Coordinates of C-alpha atoms in Angstrom, one line a residue:
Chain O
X1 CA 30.1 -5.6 3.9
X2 CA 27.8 -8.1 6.1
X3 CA 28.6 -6.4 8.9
X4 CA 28.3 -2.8 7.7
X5 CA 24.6 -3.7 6.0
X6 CA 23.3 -5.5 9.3
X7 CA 24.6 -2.9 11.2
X8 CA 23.3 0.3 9.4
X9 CA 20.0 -1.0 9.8
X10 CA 20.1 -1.9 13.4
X11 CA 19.3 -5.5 12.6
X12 CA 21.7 -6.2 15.4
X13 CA 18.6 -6.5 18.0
X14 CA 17.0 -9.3 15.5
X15 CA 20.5 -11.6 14.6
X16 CA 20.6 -13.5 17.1
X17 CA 22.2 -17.3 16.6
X18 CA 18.7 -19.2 16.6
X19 CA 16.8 -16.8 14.2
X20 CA 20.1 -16.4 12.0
X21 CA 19.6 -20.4 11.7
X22 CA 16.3 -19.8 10.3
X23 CA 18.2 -17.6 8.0
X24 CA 19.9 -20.1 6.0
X25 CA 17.8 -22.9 6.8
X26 CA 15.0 -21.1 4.7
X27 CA 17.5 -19.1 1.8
X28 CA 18.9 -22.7 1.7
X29 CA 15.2 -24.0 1.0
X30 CA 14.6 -21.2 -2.1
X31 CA 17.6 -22.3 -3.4
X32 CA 16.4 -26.5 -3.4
X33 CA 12.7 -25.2 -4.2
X34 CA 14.2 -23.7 -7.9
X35 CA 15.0 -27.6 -8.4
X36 CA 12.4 -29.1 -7.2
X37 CA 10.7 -31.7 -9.2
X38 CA 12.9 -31.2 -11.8
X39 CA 15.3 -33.7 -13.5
X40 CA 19.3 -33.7 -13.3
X41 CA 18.9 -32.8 -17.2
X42 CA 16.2 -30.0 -16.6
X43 CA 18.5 -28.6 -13.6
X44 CA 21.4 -28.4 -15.5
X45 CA 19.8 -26.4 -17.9
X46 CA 18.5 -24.1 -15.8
X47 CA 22.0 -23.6 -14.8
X48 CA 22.8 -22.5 -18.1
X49 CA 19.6 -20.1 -18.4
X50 CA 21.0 -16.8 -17.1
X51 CA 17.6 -15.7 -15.3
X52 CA 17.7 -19.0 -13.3
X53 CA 20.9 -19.2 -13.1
X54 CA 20.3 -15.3 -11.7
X55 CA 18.1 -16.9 -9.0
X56 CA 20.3 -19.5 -7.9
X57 CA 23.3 -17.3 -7.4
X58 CA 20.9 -15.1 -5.7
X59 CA 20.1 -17.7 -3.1
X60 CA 23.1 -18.7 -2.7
X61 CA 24.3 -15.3 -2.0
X62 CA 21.5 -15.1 0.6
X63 CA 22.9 -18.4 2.6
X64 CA 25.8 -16.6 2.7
X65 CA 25.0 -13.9 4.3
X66 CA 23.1 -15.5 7.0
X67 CA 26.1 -18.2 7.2
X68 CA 28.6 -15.1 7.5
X69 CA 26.6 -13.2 9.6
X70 CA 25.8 -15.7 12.2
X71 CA 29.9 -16.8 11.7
X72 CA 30.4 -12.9 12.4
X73 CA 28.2 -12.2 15.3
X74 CA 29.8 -15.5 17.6
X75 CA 33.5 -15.0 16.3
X76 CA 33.7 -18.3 14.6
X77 CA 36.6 -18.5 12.7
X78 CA 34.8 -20.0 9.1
X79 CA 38.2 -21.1 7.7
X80 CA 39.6 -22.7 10.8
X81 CA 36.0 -24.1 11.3
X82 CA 36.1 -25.4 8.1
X83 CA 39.5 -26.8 7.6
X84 CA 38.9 -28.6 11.3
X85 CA 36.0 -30.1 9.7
X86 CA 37.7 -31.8 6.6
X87 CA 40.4 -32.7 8.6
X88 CA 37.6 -34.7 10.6
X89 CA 35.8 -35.8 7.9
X90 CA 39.3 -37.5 6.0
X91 CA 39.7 -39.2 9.2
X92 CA 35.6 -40.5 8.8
X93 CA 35.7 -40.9 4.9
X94 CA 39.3 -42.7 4.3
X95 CA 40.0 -42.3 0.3
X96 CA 40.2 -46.2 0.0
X97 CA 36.5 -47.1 1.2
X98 CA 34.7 -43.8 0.3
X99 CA 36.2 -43.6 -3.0
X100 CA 32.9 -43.4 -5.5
X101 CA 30.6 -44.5 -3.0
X102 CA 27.7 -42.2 -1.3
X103 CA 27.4 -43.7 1.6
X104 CA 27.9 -42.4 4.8
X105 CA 30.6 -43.0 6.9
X106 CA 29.1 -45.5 9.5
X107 CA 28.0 -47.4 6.4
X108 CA 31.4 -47.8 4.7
Chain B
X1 CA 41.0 -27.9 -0.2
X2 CA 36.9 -28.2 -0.3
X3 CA 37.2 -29.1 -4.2
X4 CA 40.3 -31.4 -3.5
X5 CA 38.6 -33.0 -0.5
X6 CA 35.7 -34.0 -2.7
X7 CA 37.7 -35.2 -5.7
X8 CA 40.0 -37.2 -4.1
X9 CA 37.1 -39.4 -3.4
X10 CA 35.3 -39.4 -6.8
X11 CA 32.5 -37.5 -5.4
X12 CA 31.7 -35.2 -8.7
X13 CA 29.4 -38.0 -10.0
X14 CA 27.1 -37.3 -6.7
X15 CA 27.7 -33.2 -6.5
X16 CA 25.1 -32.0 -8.5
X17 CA 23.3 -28.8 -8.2
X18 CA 20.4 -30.6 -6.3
X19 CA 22.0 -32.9 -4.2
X20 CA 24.3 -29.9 -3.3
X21 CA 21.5 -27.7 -2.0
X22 CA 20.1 -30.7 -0.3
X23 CA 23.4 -31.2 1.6
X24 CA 23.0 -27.1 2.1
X25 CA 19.3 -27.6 3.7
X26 CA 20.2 -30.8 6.0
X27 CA 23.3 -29.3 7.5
X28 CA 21.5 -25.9 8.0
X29 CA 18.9 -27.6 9.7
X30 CA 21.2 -29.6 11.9
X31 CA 22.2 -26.5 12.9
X32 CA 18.8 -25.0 13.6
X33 CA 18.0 -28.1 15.4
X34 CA 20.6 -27.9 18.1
X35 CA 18.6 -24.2 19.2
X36 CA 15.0 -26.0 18.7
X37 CA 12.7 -25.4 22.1
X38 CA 15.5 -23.1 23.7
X39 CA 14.9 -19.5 24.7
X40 CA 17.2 -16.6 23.7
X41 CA 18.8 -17.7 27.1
X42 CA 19.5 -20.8 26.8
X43 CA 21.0 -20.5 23.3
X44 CA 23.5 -18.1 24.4
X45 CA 24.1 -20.3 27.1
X46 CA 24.8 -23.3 24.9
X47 CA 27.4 -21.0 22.6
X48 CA 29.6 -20.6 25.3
X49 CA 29.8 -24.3 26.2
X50 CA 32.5 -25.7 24.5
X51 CA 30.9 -28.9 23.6
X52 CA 27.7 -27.6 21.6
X53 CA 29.8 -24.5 20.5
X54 CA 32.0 -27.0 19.2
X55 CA 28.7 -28.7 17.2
X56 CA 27.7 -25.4 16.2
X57 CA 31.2 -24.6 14.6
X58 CA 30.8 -27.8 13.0
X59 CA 27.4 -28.0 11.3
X60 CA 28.2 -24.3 10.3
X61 CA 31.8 -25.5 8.3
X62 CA 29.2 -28.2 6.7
X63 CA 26.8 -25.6 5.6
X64 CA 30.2 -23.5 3.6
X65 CA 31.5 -27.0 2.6
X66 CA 28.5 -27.8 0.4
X67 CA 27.6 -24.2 -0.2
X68 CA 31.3 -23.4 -1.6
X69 CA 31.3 -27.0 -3.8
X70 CA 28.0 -25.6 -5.4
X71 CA 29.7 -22.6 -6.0
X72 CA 32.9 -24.0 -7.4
X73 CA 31.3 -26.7 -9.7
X74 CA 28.9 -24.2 -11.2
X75 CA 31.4 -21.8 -11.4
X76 CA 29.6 -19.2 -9.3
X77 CA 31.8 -16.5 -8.0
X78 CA 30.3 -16.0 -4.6
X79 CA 32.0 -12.8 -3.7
X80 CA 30.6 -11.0 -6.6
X81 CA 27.0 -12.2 -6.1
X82 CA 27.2 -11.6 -2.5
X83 CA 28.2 -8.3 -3.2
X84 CA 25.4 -7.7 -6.0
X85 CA 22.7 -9.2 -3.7
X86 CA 23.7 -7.1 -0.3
X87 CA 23.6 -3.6 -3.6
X88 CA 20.0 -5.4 -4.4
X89 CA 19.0 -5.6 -1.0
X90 CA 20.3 -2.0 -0.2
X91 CA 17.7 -0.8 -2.6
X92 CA 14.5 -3.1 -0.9
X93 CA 15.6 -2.0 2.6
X94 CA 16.7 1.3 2.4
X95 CA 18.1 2.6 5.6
X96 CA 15.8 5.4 6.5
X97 CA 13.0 2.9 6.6
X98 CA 14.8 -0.4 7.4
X99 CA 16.4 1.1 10.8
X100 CA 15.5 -1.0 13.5
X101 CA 12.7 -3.2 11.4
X102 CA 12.3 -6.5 11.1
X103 CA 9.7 -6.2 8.6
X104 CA 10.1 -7.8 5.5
X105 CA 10.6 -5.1 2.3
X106 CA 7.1 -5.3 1.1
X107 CA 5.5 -4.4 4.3
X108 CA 7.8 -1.4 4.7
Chain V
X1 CA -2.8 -38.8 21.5
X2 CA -0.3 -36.3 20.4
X3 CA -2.0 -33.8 22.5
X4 CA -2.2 -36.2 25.6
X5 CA 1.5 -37.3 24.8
X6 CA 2.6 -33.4 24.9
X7 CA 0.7 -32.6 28.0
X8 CA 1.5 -35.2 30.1
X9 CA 5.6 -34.0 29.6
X10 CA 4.3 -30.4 30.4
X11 CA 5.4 -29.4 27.0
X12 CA 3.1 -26.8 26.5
X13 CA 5.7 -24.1 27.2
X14 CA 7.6 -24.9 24.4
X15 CA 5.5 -26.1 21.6
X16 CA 5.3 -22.2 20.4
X17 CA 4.1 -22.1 17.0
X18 CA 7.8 -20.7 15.7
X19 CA 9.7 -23.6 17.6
X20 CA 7.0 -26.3 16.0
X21 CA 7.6 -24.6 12.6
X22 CA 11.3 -25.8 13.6
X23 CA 10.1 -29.1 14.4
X24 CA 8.5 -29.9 11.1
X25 CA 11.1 -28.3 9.1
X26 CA 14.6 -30.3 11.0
X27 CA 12.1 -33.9 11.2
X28 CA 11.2 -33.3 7.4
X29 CA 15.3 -32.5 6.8
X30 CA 16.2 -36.1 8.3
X31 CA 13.7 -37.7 6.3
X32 CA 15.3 -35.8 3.2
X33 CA 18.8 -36.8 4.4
X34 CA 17.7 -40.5 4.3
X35 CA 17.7 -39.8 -0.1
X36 CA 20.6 -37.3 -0.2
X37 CA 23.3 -38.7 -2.9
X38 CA 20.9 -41.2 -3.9
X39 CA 19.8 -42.2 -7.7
X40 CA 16.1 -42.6 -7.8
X41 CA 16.9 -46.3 -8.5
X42 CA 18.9 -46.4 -5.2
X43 CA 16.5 -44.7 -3.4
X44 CA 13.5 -47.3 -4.4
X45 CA 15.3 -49.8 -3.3
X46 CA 16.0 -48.2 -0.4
X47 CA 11.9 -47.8 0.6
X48 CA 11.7 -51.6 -0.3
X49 CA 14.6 -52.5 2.6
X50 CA 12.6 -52.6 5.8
X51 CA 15.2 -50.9 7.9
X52 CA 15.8 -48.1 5.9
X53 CA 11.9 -48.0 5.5
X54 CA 11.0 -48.0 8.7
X55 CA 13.5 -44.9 9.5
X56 CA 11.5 -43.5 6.8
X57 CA 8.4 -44.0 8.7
X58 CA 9.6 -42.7 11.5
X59 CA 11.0 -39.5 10.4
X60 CA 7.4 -38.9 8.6
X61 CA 5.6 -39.6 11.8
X62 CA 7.9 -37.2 13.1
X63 CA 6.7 -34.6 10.6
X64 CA 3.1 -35.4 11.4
X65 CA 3.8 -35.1 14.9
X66 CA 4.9 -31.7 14.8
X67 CA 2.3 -30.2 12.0
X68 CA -0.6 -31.8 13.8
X69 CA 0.4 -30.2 17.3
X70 CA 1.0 -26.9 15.8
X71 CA -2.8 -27.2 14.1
X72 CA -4.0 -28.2 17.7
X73 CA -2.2 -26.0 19.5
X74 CA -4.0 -23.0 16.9
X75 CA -7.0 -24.5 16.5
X76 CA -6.1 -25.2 12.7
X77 CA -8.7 -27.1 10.6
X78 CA -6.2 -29.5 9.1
X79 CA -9.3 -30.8 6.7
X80 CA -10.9 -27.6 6.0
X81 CA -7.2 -26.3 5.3
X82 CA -6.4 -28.5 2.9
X83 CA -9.6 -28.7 0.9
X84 CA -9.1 -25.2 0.7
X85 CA -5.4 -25.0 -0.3
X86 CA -6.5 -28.2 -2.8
X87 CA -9.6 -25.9 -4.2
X88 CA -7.2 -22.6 -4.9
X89 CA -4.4 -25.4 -6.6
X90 CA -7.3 -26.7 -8.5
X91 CA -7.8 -23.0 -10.1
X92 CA -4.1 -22.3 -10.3
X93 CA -3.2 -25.5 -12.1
X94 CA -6.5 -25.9 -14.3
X95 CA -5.6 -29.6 -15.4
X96 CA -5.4 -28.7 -19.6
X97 CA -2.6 -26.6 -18.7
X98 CA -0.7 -28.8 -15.6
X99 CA -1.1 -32.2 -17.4
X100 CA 2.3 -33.6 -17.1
X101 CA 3.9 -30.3 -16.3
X102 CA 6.5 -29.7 -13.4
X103 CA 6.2 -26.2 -14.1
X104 CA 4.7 -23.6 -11.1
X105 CA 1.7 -22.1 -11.9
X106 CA 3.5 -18.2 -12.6
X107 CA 5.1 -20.6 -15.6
X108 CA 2.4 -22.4 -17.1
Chain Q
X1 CA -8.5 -35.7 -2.6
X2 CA -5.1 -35.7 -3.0
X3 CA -4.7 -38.6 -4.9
X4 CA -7.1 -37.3 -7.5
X5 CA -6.1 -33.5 -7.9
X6 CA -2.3 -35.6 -8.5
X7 CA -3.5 -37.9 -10.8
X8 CA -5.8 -35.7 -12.9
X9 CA -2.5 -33.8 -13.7
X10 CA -0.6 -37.0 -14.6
X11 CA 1.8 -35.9 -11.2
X12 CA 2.9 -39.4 -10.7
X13 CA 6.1 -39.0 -12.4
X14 CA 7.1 -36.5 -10.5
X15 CA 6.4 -37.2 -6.9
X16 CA 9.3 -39.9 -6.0
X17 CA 10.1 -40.3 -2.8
X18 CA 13.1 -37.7 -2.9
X19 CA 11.0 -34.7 -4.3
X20 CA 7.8 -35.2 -2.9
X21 CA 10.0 -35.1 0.6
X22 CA 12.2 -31.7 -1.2
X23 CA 8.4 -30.9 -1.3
X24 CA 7.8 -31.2 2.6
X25 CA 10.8 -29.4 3.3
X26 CA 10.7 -26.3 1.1
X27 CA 6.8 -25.8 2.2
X28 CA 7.4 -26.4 6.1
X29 CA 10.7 -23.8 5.3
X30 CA 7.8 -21.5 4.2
X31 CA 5.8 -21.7 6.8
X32 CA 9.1 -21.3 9.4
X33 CA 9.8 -18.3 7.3
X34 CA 7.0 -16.4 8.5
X35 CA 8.3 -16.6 11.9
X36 CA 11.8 -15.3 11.1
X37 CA 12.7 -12.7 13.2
X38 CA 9.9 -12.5 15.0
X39 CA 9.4 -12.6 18.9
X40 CA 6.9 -14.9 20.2
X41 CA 4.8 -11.9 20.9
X42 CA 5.1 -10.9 17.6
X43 CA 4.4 -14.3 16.4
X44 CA 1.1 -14.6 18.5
X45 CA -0.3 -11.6 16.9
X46 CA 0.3 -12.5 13.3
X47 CA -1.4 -15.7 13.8
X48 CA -4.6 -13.6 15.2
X49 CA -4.0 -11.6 12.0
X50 CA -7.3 -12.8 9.5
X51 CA -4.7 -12.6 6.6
X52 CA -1.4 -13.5 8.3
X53 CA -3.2 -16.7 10.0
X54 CA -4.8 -17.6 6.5
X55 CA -1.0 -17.6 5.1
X56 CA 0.2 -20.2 8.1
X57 CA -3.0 -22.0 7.2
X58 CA -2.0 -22.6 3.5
X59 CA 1.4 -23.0 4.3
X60 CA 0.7 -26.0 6.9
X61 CA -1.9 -27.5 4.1
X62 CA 0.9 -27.6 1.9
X63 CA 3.2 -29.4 4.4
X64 CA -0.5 -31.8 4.7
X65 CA -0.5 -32.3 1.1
X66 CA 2.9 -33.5 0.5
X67 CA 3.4 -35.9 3.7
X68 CA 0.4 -37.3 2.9
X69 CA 1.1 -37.5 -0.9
X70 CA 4.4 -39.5 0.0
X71 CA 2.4 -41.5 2.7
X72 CA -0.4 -42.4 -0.1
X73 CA 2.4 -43.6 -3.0
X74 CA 4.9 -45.4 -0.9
X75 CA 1.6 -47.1 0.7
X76 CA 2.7 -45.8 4.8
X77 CA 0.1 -46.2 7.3
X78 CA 0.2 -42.8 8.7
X79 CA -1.6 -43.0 11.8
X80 CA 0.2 -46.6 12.6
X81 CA 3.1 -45.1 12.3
X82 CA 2.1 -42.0 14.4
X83 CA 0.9 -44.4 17.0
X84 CA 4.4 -46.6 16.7
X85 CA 6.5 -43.5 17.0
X86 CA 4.9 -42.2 19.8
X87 CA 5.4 -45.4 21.6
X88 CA 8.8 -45.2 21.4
X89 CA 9.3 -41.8 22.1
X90 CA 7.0 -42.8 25.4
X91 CA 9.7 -44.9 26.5
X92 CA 12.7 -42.5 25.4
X93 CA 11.1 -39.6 27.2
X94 CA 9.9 -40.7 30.5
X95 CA 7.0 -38.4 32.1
X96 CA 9.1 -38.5 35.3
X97 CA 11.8 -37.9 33.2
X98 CA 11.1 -35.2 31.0
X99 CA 8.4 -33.7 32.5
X100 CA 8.6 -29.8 31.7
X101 CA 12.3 -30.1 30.2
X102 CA 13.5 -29.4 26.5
X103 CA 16.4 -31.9 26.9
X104 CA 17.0 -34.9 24.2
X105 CA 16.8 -38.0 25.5
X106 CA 19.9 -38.5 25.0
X107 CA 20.8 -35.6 27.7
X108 CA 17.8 -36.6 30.7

């Protein structure tokens, strides 16, 4: 459905890896703006407010579609990419020092 | 294996919705960063190395690691909005006028 | 002295307004990474311990860096700019309406 | 100026370290947003467009306002740290080094 939209519209020309970047980097601000300034109580009531709630999933869905698109367009495999990731990132955060704590790896 | 990943290590207390989309922005800018000051050329270039297409892979599986634990704790079904936002979009860039544009819908 | 630090590197060629757009935007992501997962308590005490404040510093300086090339390299009136942007806030956020408000102006 | 238009709206208790820098972010994402998809050509010519320029102008202000705003609370000498950073960045990037190159420091 990513592909099929972009491609319809001959958006091929304009998707390219540094711009699709841009892409998510900037969907993924709209969705952090809708919080900003606002209190974990306040968020989480927006959560439950369905035109917010609209909004975020709307943002959401747009870091998606750059994320997918960019995924699409370079034949990563998301999944593999992904897994690969976790797998590194168990190794980094062992369950028995990063268990409750936020800090990151090189500081556990 | 995202939401076991995260629980495993008592990470709900830090997964809000704002933190979440702050994890979303920082790895999407990671990723914009490895393609800031290079020309079309040279980004191209770099995604056929195996070592920076290897750091692209990775900041991309961060971006649908935090992006998919937003959507899991808030329970936001990411096909469906996708879906509903790519119909939405359909509608503000209609083919016919979209072809081959890169202009934004209200400038159409 | 960010102009004569840029031109002595012969970085003219790159310092395009999009890529220093980029610059701010992944220099003012590191500085938000520095709070990610953090409380507000946490990150207080965090500005208070002189290593973590003087990344802060730096990743700010890095910010500045960027926004005050871009305004050199466009001939930007960073004063006048903001004394404008300040003056049309001013209107949009009439103080017996913002007072203690988080809310945007479209909400008030 | 920007201490008073905060102040006269009783801002304080919102602009903590972690959302005035959500606040840099989001605002430089704006400004990067008016880029996307555009080629430099394209890029030059909105910013000799009276009313595209004007939008760049406000969006960098913005950036202005919030950096600074985080400067002025968490008392950070802004130009000292400007000056300090570009020190070190004197000695990480070499004129005979990285003269005319878009390499980190880490790659020279």
């Amino acid at each position: 459905m990513v592909r099929r939209f972009s491609e319809e519209r001959d958006w091929d020309q304009f998707h390219n890896a540094k711009d699709l970047a841009i892409g998510i980097v900037t969907e993924a601000s709209e969705l952090l703006e809708t919080f900003r300034f606002k209190s974990e109580g306040e968020v989480e009531r927006l959560l439950k407010n369905e035109s917010s709630a609209k909004r975020v999933r709307d943002e959401l869905a747009d870091v998606f579609y750059f994320a997918l698109r960019l995924a699409q367009k370079y034949e990563i495999d998301v999944s593999g990419s992904l897994e690969e990731k976790i797998r590194d990132n168990a190794r980094k955060y062992p369950v028995e020092k990063a268990k409750g704590s936020s800090k990151k790896y090189n500081e556990l």
